[in-house]
Amino acid sequence: MNEQTTPGPRVAIVTGGSRGIGRAAAERLAADGCAVVVNYAENAAEADATAAAITAAGGQAVAFRADVADESAVAALFDLAEKTYGGVDVVVNAAGVMRLAPLASAALDELDRMLRTNVRGTFVVDQQAARRLRPGGAVINFSSSVLGLALPGYSAYAATKGAVEAVTLILARELRGRDITVNAVAPGPTATALFLDGKDEETVARMAGASPLERLGTPEDIAEAVSFLAGPARWVNGQVLRANGGIV
């Protein structure tokens, strides 16, 4: 009788995985059976806590520091995933920076910071994903529903997310024949530190009420969309999923 080897788990890299939507996505993918590499930029304690929570729940996870805009650091991130778990199947680009201001008064250094993380970071991570993902893999980038809402104060941030959508749609076509899907999730207002920072209660309440569901999204709501695109949604490709509770 021929001895059969049991294939290992699917392996996911989640950038910005130490908190907010990234952490929820990492925990959800682990619950789905993925081994997870939790990428972080600065807060080692939060990243370690995410990995520890996954491990405590019976999953596999390791934390790894890497600036997503640094090609050498991102290459090392993928090296670590391959060395630890044998390959990479899912990449979730949840790392992001948001600074709000009217265009006329926006600080250009803040624009540069968002471009570096949101655009260059997505591009660099996607580049490694395009080179290394195994057949059957999935790339999930992060856009924002603010592109359609066109809210004042969001011009710089929305510009970076427009670039992410362009990269997403083009990469999906460039990976023809590889059995790899490339999609983006575009959250609406979601109760994370990134969204809540600097907003007063009235603003938060108004934005929560904009959805027909009359609430803010939760990180777990967005993680559910990530889980769908990472696993069962093999016929969804080159799309932007607007996970926003019905805001138009």
PDB file of N, CA and C in Angstrom, residues 13-16 37-42 63-82 88 93 116 120-121 123-129 131-132:
ATOM      1  N   ILE A  13      -0.993  35.062   4.989  1.00  0.00           N
ATOM      2  CA  ILE A  13      -0.280  36.230   5.500  1.00  0.00           C
ATOM      3  C   ILE A  13      -1.290  37.361   5.614  1.00  0.00           C
ATOM      4  N   VAL A  14      -1.374  37.963   6.794  1.00  0.00           N
ATOM      5  CA  VAL A  14      -2.280  39.090   6.999  1.00  0.00           C
ATOM      6  C   VAL A  14      -1.446  40.298   7.402  1.00  0.00           C
ATOM      7  N   THR A  15      -1.344  41.290   6.522  1.00  0.00           N
ATOM      8  CA  THR A  15      -0.628  42.505   6.891  1.00  0.00           C
ATOM      9  C   THR A  15      -1.538  43.373   7.757  1.00  0.00           C
ATOM     10  N   GLY A  16      -0.928  44.164   8.634  1.00  0.00           N
ATOM     11  CA  GLY A  16      -1.740  44.935   9.565  1.00  0.00           C
ATOM     12  C   GLY A  16      -2.571  44.037  10.453  1.00  0.00           C
ATOM     13  N   VAL A  37       0.352  34.015   9.366  1.00  0.00           N
ATOM     14  CA  VAL A  37       1.471  34.882   9.710  1.00  0.00           C
ATOM     15  C   VAL A  37       0.901  36.276   9.928  1.00  0.00           C
ATOM     16  N   VAL A  38       0.999  36.757  11.158  1.00  0.00           N
ATOM     17  CA  VAL A  38       0.454  38.054  11.549  1.00  0.00           C
ATOM     18  C   VAL A  38       1.546  39.103  11.352  1.00  0.00           C
ATOM     19  N   ASN A  39       1.412  39.882  10.305  1.00  0.00           N
ATOM     20  CA  ASN A  39       2.386  40.937  10.042  1.00  0.00           C
ATOM     21  C   ASN A  39       2.011  42.205  10.809  1.00  0.00           C
ATOM     22  N   TYR A  40       3.026  42.900  11.297  1.00  0.00           N
ATOM     23  CA  TYR A  40       2.801  44.178  11.977  1.00  0.00           C
ATOM     24  C   TYR A  40       3.961  45.110  11.666  1.00  0.00           C
ATOM     25  N   ALA A  41       3.722  46.412  11.874  1.00  0.00           N
ATOM     26  CA  ALA A  41       4.748  47.412  11.592  1.00  0.00           C
ATOM     27  C   ALA A  41       5.447  47.890  12.846  1.00  0.00           C
ATOM     28  N   GLU A  42       4.696  48.064  13.946  1.00  0.00           N
ATOM     29  CA  GLU A  42       5.270  48.687  15.135  1.00  0.00           C
ATOM     30  C   GLU A  42       4.931  47.977  16.439  1.00  0.00           C
ATOM     31  N   ALA A  63       3.884  35.817  14.633  1.00  0.00           N
ATOM     32  CA  ALA A  63       3.936  37.244  14.324  1.00  0.00           C
ATOM     33  C   ALA A  63       5.275  37.581  13.685  1.00  0.00           C
ATOM     34  N   PHE A  64       5.257  38.538  12.753  1.00  0.00           N
ATOM     35  CA  PHE A  64       6.488  38.931  12.060  1.00  0.00           C
ATOM     36  C   PHE A  64       6.414  40.405  11.709  1.00  0.00           C
ATOM     37  N   ARG A  65       7.453  41.136  12.071  1.00  0.00           N
ATOM     38  CA  ARG A  65       7.498  42.570  11.796  1.00  0.00           C
ATOM     39  C   ARG A  65       8.045  42.836  10.399  1.00  0.00           C
ATOM     40  N   ALA A  66       7.338  43.677   9.651  1.00  0.00           N
ATOM     41  CA  ALA A  66       7.806  44.074   8.323  1.00  0.00           C
ATOM     42  C   ALA A  66       7.070  45.319   7.886  1.00  0.00           C
ATOM     43  N   ASP A  67       7.808  46.288   7.387  1.00  0.00           N
ATOM     44  CA  ASP A  67       7.229  47.470   6.748  1.00  0.00           C
ATOM     45  C   ASP A  67       6.749  47.049   5.369  1.00  0.00           C
ATOM     46  N   VAL A  68       5.431  47.154   5.121  1.00  0.00           N
ATOM     47  CA  VAL A  68       4.888  46.643   3.864  1.00  0.00           C
ATOM     48  C   VAL A  68       5.412  47.378   2.641  1.00  0.00           C
ATOM     49  N   ALA A  69       5.946  48.578   2.827  1.00  0.00           N
ATOM     50  CA  ALA A  69       6.476  49.339   1.689  1.00  0.00           C
ATOM     51  C   ALA A  69       7.940  49.025   1.404  1.00  0.00           C
ATOM     52  N   ASP A  70       8.556  48.192   2.222  1.00  0.00           N
ATOM     53  CA  ASP A  70       9.965  47.827   2.084  1.00  0.00           C
ATOM     54  C   ASP A  70      10.052  46.465   1.414  1.00  0.00           C
ATOM     55  N   GLU A  71      10.545  46.434   0.186  1.00  0.00           N
ATOM     56  CA  GLU A  71      10.534  45.182  -0.579  1.00  0.00           C
ATOM     57  C   GLU A  71      11.370  44.084   0.066  1.00  0.00           C
ATOM     58  N   SER A  72      12.475  44.445   0.710  1.00  0.00           N
ATOM     59  CA  SER A  72      13.305  43.428   1.367  1.00  0.00           C
ATOM     60  C   SER A  72      12.589  42.847   2.582  1.00  0.00           C
ATOM     61  N   ALA A  73      11.939  43.706   3.340  1.00  0.00           N
ATOM     62  CA  ALA A  73      11.197  43.242   4.514  1.00  0.00           C
ATOM     63  C   ALA A  73      10.028  42.356   4.110  1.00  0.00           C
ATOM     64  N   VAL A  74       9.330  42.705   3.044  1.00  0.00           N
ATOM     65  CA  VAL A  74       8.197  41.906   2.593  1.00  0.00           C
ATOM     66  C   VAL A  74       8.680  40.563   2.051  1.00  0.00           C
ATOM     67  N   ALA A  75       9.807  40.561   1.346  1.00  0.00           N
ATOM     68  CA  ALA A  75      10.374  39.292   0.882  1.00  0.00           C
ATOM     69  C   ALA A  75      10.697  38.396   2.076  1.00  0.00           C
ATOM     70  N   ALA A  76      11.232  38.996   3.138  1.00  0.00           N
ATOM     71  CA  ALA A  76      11.539  38.225   4.348  1.00  0.00           C
ATOM     72  C   ALA A  76      10.263  37.696   4.999  1.00  0.00           C
ATOM     73  N   LEU A  77       9.178  38.469   4.934  1.00  0.00           N
ATOM     74  CA  LEU A  77       7.888  38.030   5.456  1.00  0.00           C
ATOM     75  C   LEU A  77       7.421  36.763   4.737  1.00  0.00           C
ATOM     76  N   PHE A  78       7.502  36.767   3.430  1.00  0.00           N
ATOM     77  CA  PHE A  78       7.113  35.583   2.663  1.00  0.00           C
ATOM     78  C   PHE A  78       8.083  34.431   2.899  1.00  0.00           C
ATOM     79  N   ASP A  79       9.362  34.733   3.042  1.00  0.00           N
ATOM     80  CA  ASP A  79      10.346  33.690   3.367  1.00  0.00           C
ATOM     81  C   ASP A  79       9.966  32.996   4.672  1.00  0.00           C
ATOM     82  N   LEU A  80       9.605  33.798   5.667  1.00  0.00           N
ATOM     83  CA  LEU A  80       9.235  33.253   6.978  1.00  0.00           C
ATOM     84  C   LEU A  80       8.021  32.343   6.866  1.00  0.00           C
ATOM     85  N   ALA A  81       7.014  32.762   6.087  1.00  0.00           N
ATOM     86  CA  ALA A  81       5.819  31.936   5.907  1.00  0.00           C
ATOM     87  C   ALA A  81       6.165  30.609   5.237  1.00  0.00           C
ATOM     88  N   GLU A  82       7.013  30.670   4.227  1.00  0.00           N
ATOM     89  CA  GLU A  82       7.391  29.453   3.512  1.00  0.00           C
ATOM     90  C   GLU A  82       8.233  28.527   4.393  1.00  0.00           C
ATOM     91  N   VAL A  88       2.640  29.730   0.758  1.00  0.00           N
ATOM     92  CA  VAL A  88       1.663  30.793   1.005  1.00  0.00           C
ATOM     93  C   VAL A  88       0.480  30.596   0.060  1.00  0.00           C
ATOM     94  N   ASN A  93      -4.168  42.100   2.491  1.00  0.00           N
ATOM     95  CA  ASN A  93      -3.492  43.391   2.634  1.00  0.00           C
ATOM     96  C   ASN A  93      -4.326  44.333   3.487  1.00  0.00           C
ATOM     97  N   ARG A 116       2.631  55.827   0.648  1.00  0.00           N
ATOM     98  CA  ARG A 116       3.667  54.830   0.912  1.00  0.00           C
ATOM     99  C   ARG A 116       3.076  53.535   1.451  1.00  0.00           C
ATOM    100  N   ARG A 120       2.042  51.951  -2.252  1.00  0.00           N
ATOM    101  CA  ARG A 120       3.292  51.204  -2.401  1.00  0.00           C
ATOM    102  C   ARG A 120       3.258  49.901  -1.598  1.00  0.00           C
ATOM    103  N   GLY A 121       2.726  49.964  -0.367  1.00  0.00           N
ATOM    104  CA  GLY A 121       2.655  48.766   0.454  1.00  0.00           C
ATOM    105  C   GLY A 121       1.833  47.675  -0.205  1.00  0.00           C
ATOM    106  N   PHE A 123       1.233  47.372  -3.382  1.00  0.00           N
ATOM    107  CA  PHE A 123       1.941  46.968  -4.597  1.00  0.00           C
ATOM    108  C   PHE A 123       3.070  45.996  -4.255  1.00  0.00           C
ATOM    109  N   VAL A 124       3.854  46.321  -3.239  1.00  0.00           N
ATOM    110  CA  VAL A 124       4.997  45.479  -2.871  1.00  0.00           C
ATOM    111  C   VAL A 124       4.532  44.106  -2.386  1.00  0.00           C
ATOM    112  N   VAL A 125       3.508  44.087  -1.542  1.00  0.00           N
ATOM    113  CA  VAL A 125       2.998  42.803  -1.049  1.00  0.00           C
ATOM    114  C   VAL A 125       2.390  41.996  -2.187  1.00  0.00           C
ATOM    115  N   ASP A 126       1.615  42.646  -3.042  1.00  0.00           N
ATOM    116  CA  ASP A 126       1.028  41.944  -4.186  1.00  0.00           C
ATOM    117  C   ASP A 126       2.093  41.409  -5.127  1.00  0.00           C
ATOM    118  N   GLN A 127       3.194  42.128  -5.252  1.00  0.00           N
ATOM    119  CA  GLN A 127       4.274  41.665  -6.118  1.00  0.00           C
ATOM    120  C   GLN A 127       4.841  40.336  -5.621  1.00  0.00           C
ATOM    121  N   GLN A 128       5.083  40.248  -4.312  1.00  0.00           N
ATOM    122  CA  GLN A 128       5.553  38.979  -3.762  1.00  0.00           C
ATOM    123  C   GLN A 128       4.482  37.895  -3.893  1.00  0.00           C
ATOM    124  N   ALA A 129       3.227  38.272  -3.665  1.00  0.00           N
ATOM    125  CA  ALA A 129       2.146  37.303  -3.805  1.00  0.00           C
ATOM    126  C   ALA A 129       2.083  36.748  -5.224  1.00  0.00           C
ATOM    127  N   ARG A 131       4.416  36.377  -7.285  1.00  0.00           N
ATOM    128  CA  ARG A 131       5.563  35.508  -7.536  1.00  0.00           C
ATOM    129  C   ARG A 131       5.480  34.186  -6.777  1.00  0.00           C
ATOM    130  N   ARG A 132       4.780  34.169  -5.640  1.00  0.00           N
ATOM    131  CA  ARG A 132       4.939  33.047  -4.715  1.00  0.00           C
ATOM    132  C   ARG A 132       3.684  32.267  -4.366  1.00  0.00           C
TER     133      ARG A 132
END
